[in-house]
Amino acid sequence: MQLTVCDLVQRYDGPAILDGLTLATGDVQALVLVGPSGGGKTTLLRILAGLDRPVAGTVAFDGVPLPADEAGLRAYRRTVGTVFQAYNLFPHLSALDNLLLPLVRVHGLSEVEARERVRGPLERFHLAEHAAKRPAALSGGQKQRIAILRALVVQPRRIFLDEPTSALDPEMRGEVLEMIGELKAAGTQLVMVTHEMGFARRVADEIAFVADGRIAAHGTADDLFTRPSVPRVREFLTKVLV
Amino acid sequence: MPRWLAHTIVIAALAGLLAAAFAAGDYTWNWAGVWEYRSLLVRGWLTTVAISLAALVASLAIGLAAALCLESRWRFVEAVGRVYVELIRGTPLLVQLLIGFYVVASAVGIGNRYVVGTLVLAAFSGAYMAEIIRGGLAAIPATQRDSARAIGLTPVQTLRFVIIPQAVRLVLPPVAGQLVSLIKDSSLLSVIAISEFTLAAQEVNSFTYSTLESYLPLAAGYLALTLPLSALSRWLEKRFRFEA
């Protein structure tokens, strides 16, 4: 994918959270957004995922601009997947039903086709034995992996992940990151906000450093981590990498 | 101790106390007089059942519609919902019945007092229902709507598959309580001369001068409706239970 963001502005009753953000990536498979809290990473990701409309500015993937109306955005959201930090799953549905809901209600599969579709992925990620459980009976890592699967089984063009490991215990982070790593290896396109710098460095084709509502720096992992030329980035990295 | 046993003991103790109180009161029972008018009581009870059932269904529909109004983004729709809820909750049912029957119904040409009574009762209960349902909807975290939008559900699908199934669990106990109130509030319909259960008991009392014998069956008759409702609510609560 090749992402072009031009003069993006976003604000919710207050100062601008995105303040003329501009970014043009190369043709990448995995783009990672990093930066300080409150810098605008999540706001940017929500716009990219078609969940929020910006106040001004444009976004285009592979030259195709995002729709500007809610109906168009809903159609767009059906072609991508989104995973939030936490509380993704519907607590009244079993893990399996969480996976089936979008397939049956949004993508028009029959119940049988949908079950067929999710069986393989559930097994591949060792979640088949937990399929009948409600989210409350799953560990944080299992919940997040089911949420990633739910985004994946609709065969999206790309997946957006908003700090998918931030709400997890360290031991569960590993299993979720490993799954994301496998997706990358399998060719899935990813846009991910994360504080896991080591992981970002491993999977990202390009990293964008978002701070104060703009892109403070942008390049390959090596560019950013090994030779951080921007003082803001250097300062951030020395804080998070110790 | 099993729950049924605890319940039985409490009920037996209560019955004993009541019996002792009645015995101490030196009251002469006259059940025979009331028995003569039993068909009046049965007809009244059946009327109450019918009106309550109809008003119950209607009040849930009105309550849901009004709750959606209260949550509406459009100021005007929200205002309609808010004025309705506050006006109805803030005034006595008695006044609503009188105005509903003598003013509104005759203006729009509904002559059937049973229909008017049922509608006013449903509108009265619906206002309370609206706040209960609105509270239930508002208690569903915003992240659930986000997740629903992210997988591409439409707003209506989001309500149907995500919000309402979760809200039902939250609102069941207060809704059941409101329905119990509705059944008892139907007794006020006697003021527009609807021969429901309470009016029947009043009539039996005026024919027989046997006050307790007329009103004790009234209490039993209402309990016969409200207890199964409570039981149903508890059963539904179990069915919809899940940990959030």
Short mmCIF file of C-alpha atoms in Angstrom, two decimals:
data_model
loop_
_atom_site.label_atom_id
_atom_site.label_comp_id
_atom_site.label_asym_id
_atom_site.label_seq_id
_atom_site.Cartn_x
_atom_site.Cartn_y
_atom_site.Cartn_z
CA MET A 1 0.00 0.00 0.00
CA GLN A 2 1.03 3.52 -0.58
CA LEU A 3 -0.44 6.04 1.84
CA THR A 4 -0.74 9.75 1.13
CA VAL A 5 -2.00 12.10 3.83
CA CYS A 6 -2.28 15.77 3.05
CA ASP A 7 -2.80 18.65 5.52
CA LEU A 8 -4.93 16.59 7.87
CA VAL A 9 -6.64 18.56 10.65
CA GLN A 10 -8.71 17.03 13.43
CA ARG A 11 -10.18 18.58 16.56
CA TYR A 12 -12.97 17.75 18.98
CA ASP A 13 -14.14 20.93 20.79
CA GLY A 14 -10.67 22.12 21.65
CA PRO A 15 -7.20 22.56 20.31
CA ALA A 16 -6.32 20.70 17.13
CA ILE A 17 -5.13 17.14 17.74
CA LEU A 18 -3.94 16.79 14.17
CA ASP A 19 -2.56 20.06 12.94
CA GLY A 20 -1.90 19.89 9.22
CA LEU A 21 -0.41 16.41 9.25
CA THR A 22 1.20 15.38 5.97
CA LEU A 23 2.75 12.03 5.12
CA ALA A 24 3.64 10.16 1.94
CA THR A 25 4.89 6.62 2.35
CA GLY A 26 6.56 4.39 -0.16
CA ASP A 27 4.89 1.14 -1.24
CA VAL A 28 4.96 -0.56 2.16
CA GLN A 29 3.35 -3.65 3.65
CA ALA A 30 3.61 -2.60 7.29
CA LEU A 31 3.47 0.99 8.48
CA VAL A 32 3.98 1.67 12.17
CA LEU A 33 3.02 4.87 13.94
CA VAL A 34 4.97 5.72 17.08
CA GLY A 35 5.30 8.78 19.26
CA PRO A 36 4.38 10.29 22.61
CA SER A 37 0.94 9.89 24.17
CA GLY A 38 -1.46 12.62 23.09
CA GLY A 39 0.60 13.24 19.98
CA GLY A 40 -2.18 12.20 17.61
CA LYS A 41 -1.28 8.61 16.64
CA THR A 42 -4.63 7.11 17.56
CA THR A 43 -6.53 10.04 16.05
CA LEU A 44 -4.66 9.53 12.80
CA LEU A 45 -5.29 5.79 12.84
CA ARG A 46 -9.03 6.28 13.44
CA ILE A 47 -9.22 8.50 10.38
CA LEU A 48 -7.21 6.02 8.29
CA ALA A 49 -9.55 3.23 9.42
CA GLY A 50 -12.60 5.24 8.36
CA LEU A 51 -13.96 5.58 11.90
CA ASP A 52 -13.71 9.37 12.16
CA ARG A 53 -13.92 12.11 9.58
CA PRO A 54 -11.24 14.78 9.68
CA VAL A 55 -12.11 18.46 9.90
CA ALA A 56 -9.89 19.13 6.90
CA GLY A 57 -7.34 17.41 4.71
CA THR A 58 -7.24 14.30 2.54
CA VAL A 59 -6.19 10.67 2.88
CA ALA A 60 -5.59 8.30 0.00
CA PHE A 61 -4.48 4.66 -0.13
CA ASP A 62 -2.84 3.72 -3.42
CA GLY A 63 -4.17 6.91 -4.92
CA VAL A 64 -7.79 6.24 -3.92
CA PRO A 65 -9.10 8.92 -1.57
CA LEU A 66 -11.18 7.90 1.48
CA PRO A 67 -14.90 8.68 1.08
CA ALA A 68 -16.11 11.82 2.82
CA ASP A 69 -19.64 10.66 3.74
CA GLU A 70 -20.69 8.17 6.40
CA ALA A 71 -22.27 5.71 3.95
CA GLY A 72 -19.09 5.70 1.85
CA LEU A 73 -16.95 5.30 4.96
CA ARG A 74 -19.08 2.38 6.14
CA ALA A 75 -18.53 0.68 2.80
CA TYR A 76 -14.81 1.42 3.18
CA ARG A 77 -14.73 0.03 6.75
CA ARG A 78 -16.14 -3.23 5.39
CA THR A 79 -13.02 -3.61 3.26
CA VAL A 80 -10.57 -3.16 6.12
CA GLY A 81 -10.16 -4.52 9.65
CA THR A 82 -9.62 -2.61 12.87
CA VAL A 83 -8.38 -3.81 16.25
CA PHE A 84 -8.57 -1.53 19.27
CA GLN A 85 -6.50 -1.38 22.41
CA ALA A 86 -9.10 -3.28 24.44
CA TYR A 87 -12.78 -4.13 24.78
CA ASN A 88 -13.04 -5.07 21.12
CA LEU A 89 -15.24 -8.10 21.56
CA PHE A 90 -18.96 -8.18 22.19
CA PRO A 91 -19.30 -9.59 25.73
CA HIS A 92 -22.73 -11.15 25.15
CA LEU A 93 -21.46 -13.32 22.29
CA SER A 94 -19.13 -16.31 22.37
CA ALA A 95 -15.73 -15.94 20.70
CA LEU A 96 -17.08 -17.89 17.72
CA ASP A 97 -20.19 -15.70 17.43
CA ASN A 98 -17.99 -12.62 17.59
CA LEU A 99 -16.23 -13.95 14.48
CA LEU A 100 -19.45 -14.96 12.73
CA LEU A 101 -21.32 -11.67 13.27
CA PRO A 102 -19.51 -9.58 10.62
CA LEU A 103 -19.31 -12.49 8.19
CA VAL A 104 -23.02 -13.24 8.34
CA ARG A 105 -24.50 -9.79 8.93
CA VAL A 106 -22.11 -7.60 6.97
CA HIS A 107 -20.54 -9.82 4.34
CA GLY A 108 -23.57 -11.92 3.50
CA LEU A 109 -22.13 -15.37 4.17
CA SER A 110 -24.46 -18.11 5.31
CA GLU A 111 -23.99 -19.45 8.84
CA VAL A 112 -22.46 -22.63 7.37
CA GLU A 113 -20.06 -20.78 5.06
CA ALA A 114 -19.04 -18.49 7.91
CA ARG A 115 -18.27 -21.39 10.26
CA GLU A 116 -16.26 -23.01 7.49
CA ARG A 117 -14.37 -19.76 6.94
CA VAL A 118 -13.33 -19.32 10.59
CA ARG A 119 -12.44 -22.93 11.38
CA GLY A 120 -8.99 -22.92 9.81
CA PRO A 121 -7.87 -19.60 11.31
CA LEU A 122 -9.15 -20.61 14.76
CA GLU A 123 -7.04 -23.75 14.61
CA ARG A 124 -3.99 -22.06 13.15
CA PHE A 125 -3.87 -19.62 16.06
CA HIS A 126 -4.74 -22.28 18.68
CA LEU A 127 -8.05 -20.66 19.54
CA ALA A 128 -10.43 -23.44 18.45
CA GLU A 129 -10.76 -24.82 21.99
CA HIS A 130 -11.84 -21.38 23.25
CA ALA A 131 -14.37 -20.68 20.50
CA ALA A 132 -17.43 -21.44 22.61
CA LYS A 133 -16.34 -19.21 25.50
CA ARG A 134 -17.66 -15.75 26.17
CA PRO A 135 -15.00 -13.02 26.30
CA ALA A 136 -15.14 -12.88 30.10
CA ALA A 137 -13.85 -16.46 30.19
CA LEU A 138 -10.86 -15.66 27.94
CA SER A 139 -7.48 -14.24 28.94
CA GLY A 140 -6.56 -10.77 27.72
CA GLY A 141 -4.24 -12.23 25.12
CA GLN A 142 -6.87 -14.67 23.85
CA LYS A 143 -9.44 -11.85 23.64
CA GLN A 144 -7.07 -9.72 21.62
CA ARG A 145 -6.18 -12.61 19.31
CA ILE A 146 -9.88 -13.31 18.70
CA ALA A 147 -10.32 -9.59 17.97
CA ILE A 148 -7.49 -9.75 15.43
CA LEU A 149 -9.07 -12.86 13.89
CA ARG A 150 -12.42 -11.09 13.67
CA ALA A 151 -10.74 -8.35 11.68
CA LEU A 152 -8.92 -10.92 9.56
CA VAL A 153 -11.60 -13.45 8.59
CA VAL A 154 -13.49 -10.92 6.47
CA GLN A 155 -10.39 -10.94 4.22
CA PRO A 156 -9.71 -7.22 4.48
CA ARG A 157 -7.37 -5.27 2.27
CA ARG A 158 -5.46 -4.20 5.34
CA ILE A 159 -5.68 -4.22 9.12
CA PHE A 160 -5.42 -1.25 11.47
CA LEU A 161 -4.20 -1.96 14.97
CA ASP A 162 -4.43 0.67 17.71
CA GLU A 163 -1.97 -0.20 20.48
CA PRO A 164 -3.15 -3.82 20.47
CA THR A 165 -0.87 -4.82 23.35
CA SER A 166 -1.04 -1.78 25.63
CA ALA A 167 -3.77 -3.17 27.86
CA LEU A 168 -2.11 -6.58 28.24
CA ASP A 169 0.16 -8.19 30.81
CA PRO A 170 3.73 -8.58 29.55
CA GLU A 171 3.39 -12.34 29.15
CA MET A 172 0.32 -11.92 26.95
CA ARG A 173 1.91 -9.25 24.81
CA GLY A 174 4.22 -11.88 23.39
CA GLU A 175 1.44 -14.08 22.01
CA VAL A 176 -0.35 -11.14 20.41
CA LEU A 177 2.81 -9.70 18.88
CA GLU A 178 3.74 -13.12 17.59
CA MET A 179 0.38 -13.38 15.85
CA ILE A 180 0.81 -9.94 14.27
CA GLY A 181 4.29 -10.98 13.18
CA GLU A 182 2.80 -14.03 11.48
CA LEU A 183 0.30 -11.85 9.65
CA LYS A 184 3.11 -9.71 8.39
CA ALA A 185 4.98 -12.79 7.23
CA ALA A 186 1.83 -14.02 5.46
CA GLY A 187 1.64 -10.81 3.46
CA THR A 188 -1.15 -8.96 5.31
CA GLN A 189 -0.96 -5.19 5.05
CA LEU A 190 -0.77 -3.54 8.46
CA VAL A 191 -1.02 -0.05 9.89
CA MET A 192 -0.22 -0.18 13.58
CA VAL A 193 0.09 2.22 16.47
CA THR A 194 2.36 0.80 19.14
CA HIS A 195 4.72 1.54 21.99
CA GLU A 196 6.58 -1.74 21.43
CA MET A 197 9.70 -0.25 19.88
CA GLY A 198 11.54 -3.52 19.39
CA PHE A 199 8.55 -5.01 17.62
CA ALA A 200 8.01 -1.88 15.54
CA ARG A 201 11.56 -2.10 14.39
CA ARG A 202 11.18 -5.76 13.39
CA VAL A 203 7.93 -5.57 11.42
CA ALA A 204 7.80 -2.03 10.08
CA ASP A 205 8.74 -1.27 6.51
CA GLU A 206 8.38 2.35 7.44
CA ILE A 207 7.86 4.12 10.74
CA ALA A 208 6.20 7.50 11.16
CA PHE A 209 6.87 9.44 14.34
CA VAL A 210 3.74 11.39 15.27
CA ALA A 211 4.05 14.26 17.75
CA ASP A 212 2.07 17.46 18.34
CA GLY A 213 -0.37 16.55 15.59
CA ARG A 214 2.24 16.28 12.86
CA ILE A 215 4.75 13.81 11.47
CA ALA A 216 7.97 14.75 13.25
CA ALA A 217 10.01 12.16 11.39
CA HIS A 218 9.39 9.37 8.94
CA GLY A 219 11.50 6.69 7.32
CA THR A 220 12.65 3.09 7.62
CA ALA A 221 13.21 1.62 11.06
CA ASP A 222 16.95 2.02 10.62
CA ASP A 223 16.64 5.66 9.62
CA LEU A 224 14.61 6.42 12.70
CA PHE A 225 16.19 4.27 15.37
CA THR A 226 19.84 4.20 14.41
CA ARG A 227 20.30 7.72 13.11
CA PRO A 228 17.51 9.79 14.61
CA SER A 229 18.17 13.20 13.11
CA VAL A 230 15.25 15.00 14.73
CA PRO A 231 15.87 16.05 18.36
CA ARG A 232 12.24 15.30 19.32
CA VAL A 233 12.63 11.71 18.16
CA ARG A 234 16.02 11.29 19.78
CA GLU A 235 14.66 12.51 23.07
CA PHE A 236 11.64 10.16 22.86
CA LEU A 237 13.77 7.16 21.95
CA THR A 238 16.20 7.68 24.79
CA LYS A 239 13.21 7.66 27.14
CA VAL A 240 11.50 4.55 25.81
CA LEU A 241 14.51 2.45 24.86
CA VAL A 242 16.24 2.44 28.27
CA MET B 1 -30.92 -24.06 53.90
CA PRO B 2 -32.55 -24.30 50.45
CA ARG B 3 -34.14 -21.15 49.16
CA TRP B 4 -37.68 -22.55 48.91
CA LEU B 5 -37.55 -23.54 52.58
CA ALA B 6 -36.46 -20.06 53.65
CA HIS B 7 -39.27 -18.56 51.59
CA THR B 8 -41.83 -20.95 53.09
CA ILE B 9 -40.74 -20.12 56.64
CA VAL B 10 -40.95 -16.37 56.03
CA ILE B 11 -44.38 -16.67 54.40
CA ALA B 12 -45.67 -18.92 57.21
CA ALA B 13 -44.41 -16.49 59.86
CA LEU B 14 -46.05 -13.58 58.07
CA ALA B 15 -49.32 -15.48 57.69
CA GLY B 16 -49.24 -16.35 61.39
CA LEU B 17 -48.74 -12.72 62.40
CA LEU B 18 -51.54 -11.55 60.12
CA ALA B 19 -53.89 -14.25 61.42
CA ALA B 20 -53.09 -13.22 65.00
CA ALA B 21 -53.76 -9.58 64.15
CA PHE B 22 -57.10 -10.40 62.55
CA ALA B 23 -58.06 -12.63 65.51
CA ALA B 24 -57.24 -9.87 68.01
CA GLY B 25 -59.39 -7.41 66.04
CA ASP B 26 -62.65 -9.16 66.87
CA TYR B 27 -63.81 -9.04 63.25
CA THR B 28 -66.85 -11.02 62.17
CA TRP B 29 -66.20 -12.60 58.81
CA ASN B 30 -68.93 -12.74 56.21
CA TRP B 31 -67.48 -14.63 53.26
CA ALA B 32 -70.89 -15.88 52.18
CA GLY B 33 -72.02 -12.38 51.18
CA VAL B 34 -68.97 -11.82 49.02
CA TRP B 35 -69.18 -15.30 47.49
CA GLU B 36 -72.54 -14.27 45.95
CA TYR B 37 -70.74 -11.62 43.92
CA ARG B 38 -67.78 -13.79 42.90
CA SER B 39 -68.53 -13.50 39.19
CA LEU B 40 -68.24 -9.72 39.46
CA LEU B 41 -64.76 -10.10 40.96
CA VAL B 42 -63.70 -12.66 38.35
CA ARG B 43 -64.90 -10.44 35.49
CA GLY B 44 -63.07 -7.48 37.01
CA TRP B 45 -59.91 -9.53 37.39
CA LEU B 46 -60.07 -10.68 33.76
CA THR B 47 -60.55 -7.06 32.64
CA THR B 48 -57.50 -6.05 34.65
CA VAL B 49 -55.51 -8.89 33.08
CA ALA B 50 -56.54 -7.86 29.57
CA ILE B 51 -55.90 -4.15 30.10
CA SER B 52 -52.58 -4.81 31.81
CA LEU B 53 -51.36 -7.12 29.06
CA ALA B 54 -52.27 -4.66 26.32
CA ALA B 55 -50.81 -1.70 28.23
CA LEU B 56 -47.70 -3.71 29.04
CA VAL B 57 -46.90 -4.40 25.40
CA ALA B 58 -47.79 -0.85 24.38
CA SER B 59 -45.74 0.71 27.19
CA LEU B 60 -42.64 -1.24 26.16
CA ALA B 61 -43.04 -0.03 22.58
CA ILE B 62 -43.69 3.56 23.70
CA GLY B 63 -40.80 3.36 26.18
CA LEU B 64 -38.36 2.15 23.53
CA ALA B 65 -39.49 4.79 21.04
CA ALA B 66 -39.25 7.54 23.67
CA ALA B 67 -35.83 6.30 24.81
CA LEU B 68 -34.57 6.55 21.22
CA CYS B 69 -36.04 10.07 21.07
CA LEU B 70 -34.17 11.02 24.26
CA GLU B 71 -30.93 9.76 22.71
CA SER B 72 -31.57 11.42 19.35
CA ARG B 73 -29.03 13.75 17.79
CA TRP B 74 -31.84 15.96 16.51
CA ARG B 75 -32.65 18.58 19.12
CA PHE B 76 -36.33 18.69 18.21
CA VAL B 77 -36.82 14.92 18.56
CA GLU B 78 -34.91 14.95 21.84
CA ALA B 79 -37.14 17.78 23.06
CA VAL B 80 -40.31 15.85 22.21
CA GLY B 81 -39.03 12.86 24.19
CA ARG B 82 -37.91 14.97 27.15
CA VAL B 83 -41.16 16.96 27.41
CA TYR B 84 -43.20 13.75 27.21
CA VAL B 85 -41.18 11.99 29.91
CA GLU B 86 -41.11 14.92 32.35
CA LEU B 87 -44.75 15.86 31.84
CA ILE B 88 -46.01 12.31 32.36
CA ARG B 89 -43.71 11.47 35.27
CA GLY B 90 -44.41 14.77 36.97
CA THR B 91 -48.22 14.61 37.01
CA PRO B 92 -50.65 12.19 38.69
CA LEU B 93 -52.06 9.33 36.64
CA LEU B 94 -55.48 10.35 37.93
CA VAL B 95 -55.25 13.71 36.17
CA GLN B 96 -53.88 12.11 33.01
CA LEU B 97 -56.79 9.68 32.92
CA LEU B 98 -59.37 12.42 33.36
CA ILE B 99 -57.79 14.71 30.76
CA GLY B 100 -57.12 11.77 28.45
CA PHE B 101 -60.68 10.56 28.60
CA TYR B 102 -62.76 13.74 28.85
CA VAL B 103 -60.58 16.05 26.74
CA VAL B 104 -58.15 14.28 24.39
CA ALA B 105 -60.18 11.18 23.55
CA SER B 106 -63.39 13.05 22.93
CA ALA B 107 -61.50 15.59 20.80
CA VAL B 108 -60.04 12.89 18.54
CA GLY B 109 -63.23 10.86 18.66
CA ILE B 110 -62.23 7.70 20.55
CA GLY B 111 -65.36 6.73 22.43
CA ASN B 112 -64.28 3.40 23.90
CA ARG B 113 -63.21 4.04 27.50
CA TYR B 114 -61.32 0.73 27.63
CA VAL B 115 -59.16 1.75 24.68
CA VAL B 116 -58.55 5.21 26.17
CA GLY B 117 -57.78 3.80 29.60
CA THR B 118 -55.31 1.30 28.18
CA LEU B 119 -53.59 3.95 26.07
CA VAL B 120 -53.28 6.43 28.95
CA LEU B 121 -51.93 3.70 31.20
CA ALA B 122 -49.44 2.67 28.52
CA ALA B 123 -48.36 6.28 27.99
CA PHE B 124 -47.96 6.74 31.76
CA SER B 125 -45.87 3.61 32.20
CA GLY B 126 -44.01 4.27 28.95
CA ALA B 127 -42.49 7.46 30.36
CA TYR B 128 -40.88 5.50 33.20
CA MET B 129 -39.94 2.76 30.77
CA ALA B 130 -38.24 5.36 28.55
CA GLU B 131 -35.88 6.48 31.30
CA ILE B 132 -35.12 2.88 32.27
CA ILE B 133 -34.35 1.92 28.67
CA ARG B 134 -32.36 5.11 28.03
CA GLY B 135 -30.26 4.35 31.11
CA GLY B 136 -29.69 0.82 29.84
CA LEU B 137 -28.64 2.01 26.40
CA ALA B 138 -26.36 4.68 27.86
CA ALA B 139 -24.65 2.13 30.09
CA ILE B 140 -23.25 0.26 27.08
CA PRO B 141 -19.67 1.54 26.67
CA ALA B 142 -18.87 3.68 23.62
CA THR B 143 -16.18 1.15 22.66
CA GLN B 144 -18.94 -1.31 21.77
CA ARG B 145 -20.35 1.12 19.21
CA ASP B 146 -16.83 1.67 17.90
CA SER B 147 -16.30 -2.06 17.48
CA ALA B 148 -19.66 -2.39 15.75
CA ARG B 149 -18.81 0.43 13.36
CA ALA B 150 -15.37 -1.02 12.72
CA ILE B 151 -16.81 -4.32 11.50
CA GLY B 152 -19.17 -2.39 9.23
CA LEU B 153 -22.53 -2.78 10.98
CA THR B 154 -25.17 -0.18 10.14
CA PRO B 155 -26.64 1.88 13.03
CA VAL B 156 -29.77 -0.29 13.04
CA GLN B 157 -27.71 -3.51 13.05
CA THR B 158 -25.60 -2.06 15.86
CA LEU B 159 -28.72 -1.55 17.95
CA ARG B 160 -30.10 -4.96 17.11
CA PHE B 161 -27.03 -7.16 17.46
CA VAL B 162 -24.81 -5.24 19.88
CA ILE B 163 -26.57 -2.62 21.99
CA ILE B 164 -30.03 -4.05 22.69
CA PRO B 165 -28.91 -7.60 23.63
CA GLN B 166 -26.54 -6.07 26.20
CA ALA B 167 -29.02 -3.46 27.40
CA VAL B 168 -31.76 -6.06 27.93
CA ARG B 169 -29.75 -7.67 30.69
CA LEU B 170 -29.31 -4.32 32.43
CA VAL B 171 -32.91 -3.14 32.17
CA LEU B 172 -34.73 -6.41 32.92
CA PRO B 173 -35.03 -5.96 36.72
CA PRO B 174 -36.23 -2.33 36.61
CA VAL B 175 -38.55 -3.05 33.67
CA ALA B 176 -40.12 -5.96 35.56
CA GLY B 177 -40.59 -3.64 38.55
CA GLN B 178 -42.25 -1.07 36.32
CA LEU B 179 -44.58 -3.70 34.86
CA VAL B 180 -45.63 -4.72 38.37
CA SER B 181 -46.42 -1.06 39.06
CA LEU B 182 -48.38 -0.86 35.82
CA ILE B 183 -50.62 -3.74 36.86
CA LYS B 184 -51.36 -2.09 40.20
CA ASP B 185 -51.76 1.37 38.62
CA SER B 186 -54.48 -0.07 36.39
CA SER B 187 -56.68 0.10 39.51
CA LEU B 188 -56.99 3.86 38.91
CA LEU B 189 -58.90 3.20 35.69
CA SER B 190 -61.97 2.86 37.89
CA VAL B 191 -62.22 6.69 37.89
CA ILE B 192 -63.29 6.64 34.24
CA ALA B 193 -65.78 3.89 35.08
CA ILE B 194 -63.86 0.95 33.68
CA SER B 195 -65.10 -2.15 35.50
CA GLU B 196 -61.74 -3.54 36.34
CA PHE B 197 -60.71 -5.51 39.39
CA THR B 198 -60.53 -2.68 41.93
CA LEU B 199 -63.87 -1.18 40.89
CA ALA B 200 -65.39 -4.66 41.18
CA ALA B 201 -64.06 -4.98 44.74
CA GLN B 202 -65.44 -1.54 45.61
CA GLU B 203 -68.83 -2.55 44.27
CA VAL B 204 -68.83 -5.84 46.15
CA ASN B 205 -67.95 -3.92 49.30
CA SER B 206 -70.83 -1.49 48.83
CA PHE B 207 -73.27 -4.37 48.25
CA THR B 208 -72.12 -6.50 51.21
CA TYR B 209 -70.57 -4.07 53.70
CA SER B 210 -67.85 -6.73 54.08
CA THR B 211 -64.77 -4.62 53.53
CA LEU B 212 -61.99 -7.08 54.28
CA GLU B 213 -63.74 -9.92 52.47
CA SER B 214 -63.96 -7.69 49.41
CA TYR B 215 -60.43 -6.37 49.45
CA LEU B 216 -58.43 -9.43 50.54
CA PRO B 217 -59.34 -11.21 47.30
CA LEU B 218 -58.26 -8.03 45.54
CA ALA B 219 -54.77 -8.30 47.06
CA ALA B 220 -54.62 -12.00 46.20
CA GLY B 221 -55.76 -11.32 42.64
CA TYR B 222 -53.03 -8.74 42.06
CA LEU B 223 -50.40 -11.02 43.61
CA ALA B 224 -51.52 -13.77 41.24
CA LEU B 225 -50.45 -11.46 38.40
CA THR B 226 -47.35 -9.81 39.84
CA LEU B 227 -45.64 -12.86 41.36
CA PRO B 228 -45.44 -14.80 38.07
CA LEU B 229 -44.15 -11.63 36.43
CA SER B 230 -41.35 -11.38 38.99
CA ALA B 231 -40.56 -15.06 38.50
CA LEU B 232 -40.45 -14.60 34.72
CA SER B 233 -38.13 -11.63 35.13
CA ARG B 234 -35.73 -13.64 37.30
CA TRP B 235 -35.75 -16.47 34.78
CA LEU B 236 -35.04 -14.10 31.88
CA GLU B 237 -32.27 -12.46 33.88
CA LYS B 238 -30.58 -15.82 34.21
CA ARG B 239 -30.95 -16.51 30.52
CA PHE B 240 -29.39 -13.19 29.52
CA ARG B 241 -26.67 -13.31 32.11
CA PHE B 242 -23.08 -12.86 31.03
CA GLU B 243 -20.11 -11.20 32.63
CA ALA B 244 -19.27 -7.86 31.12
#
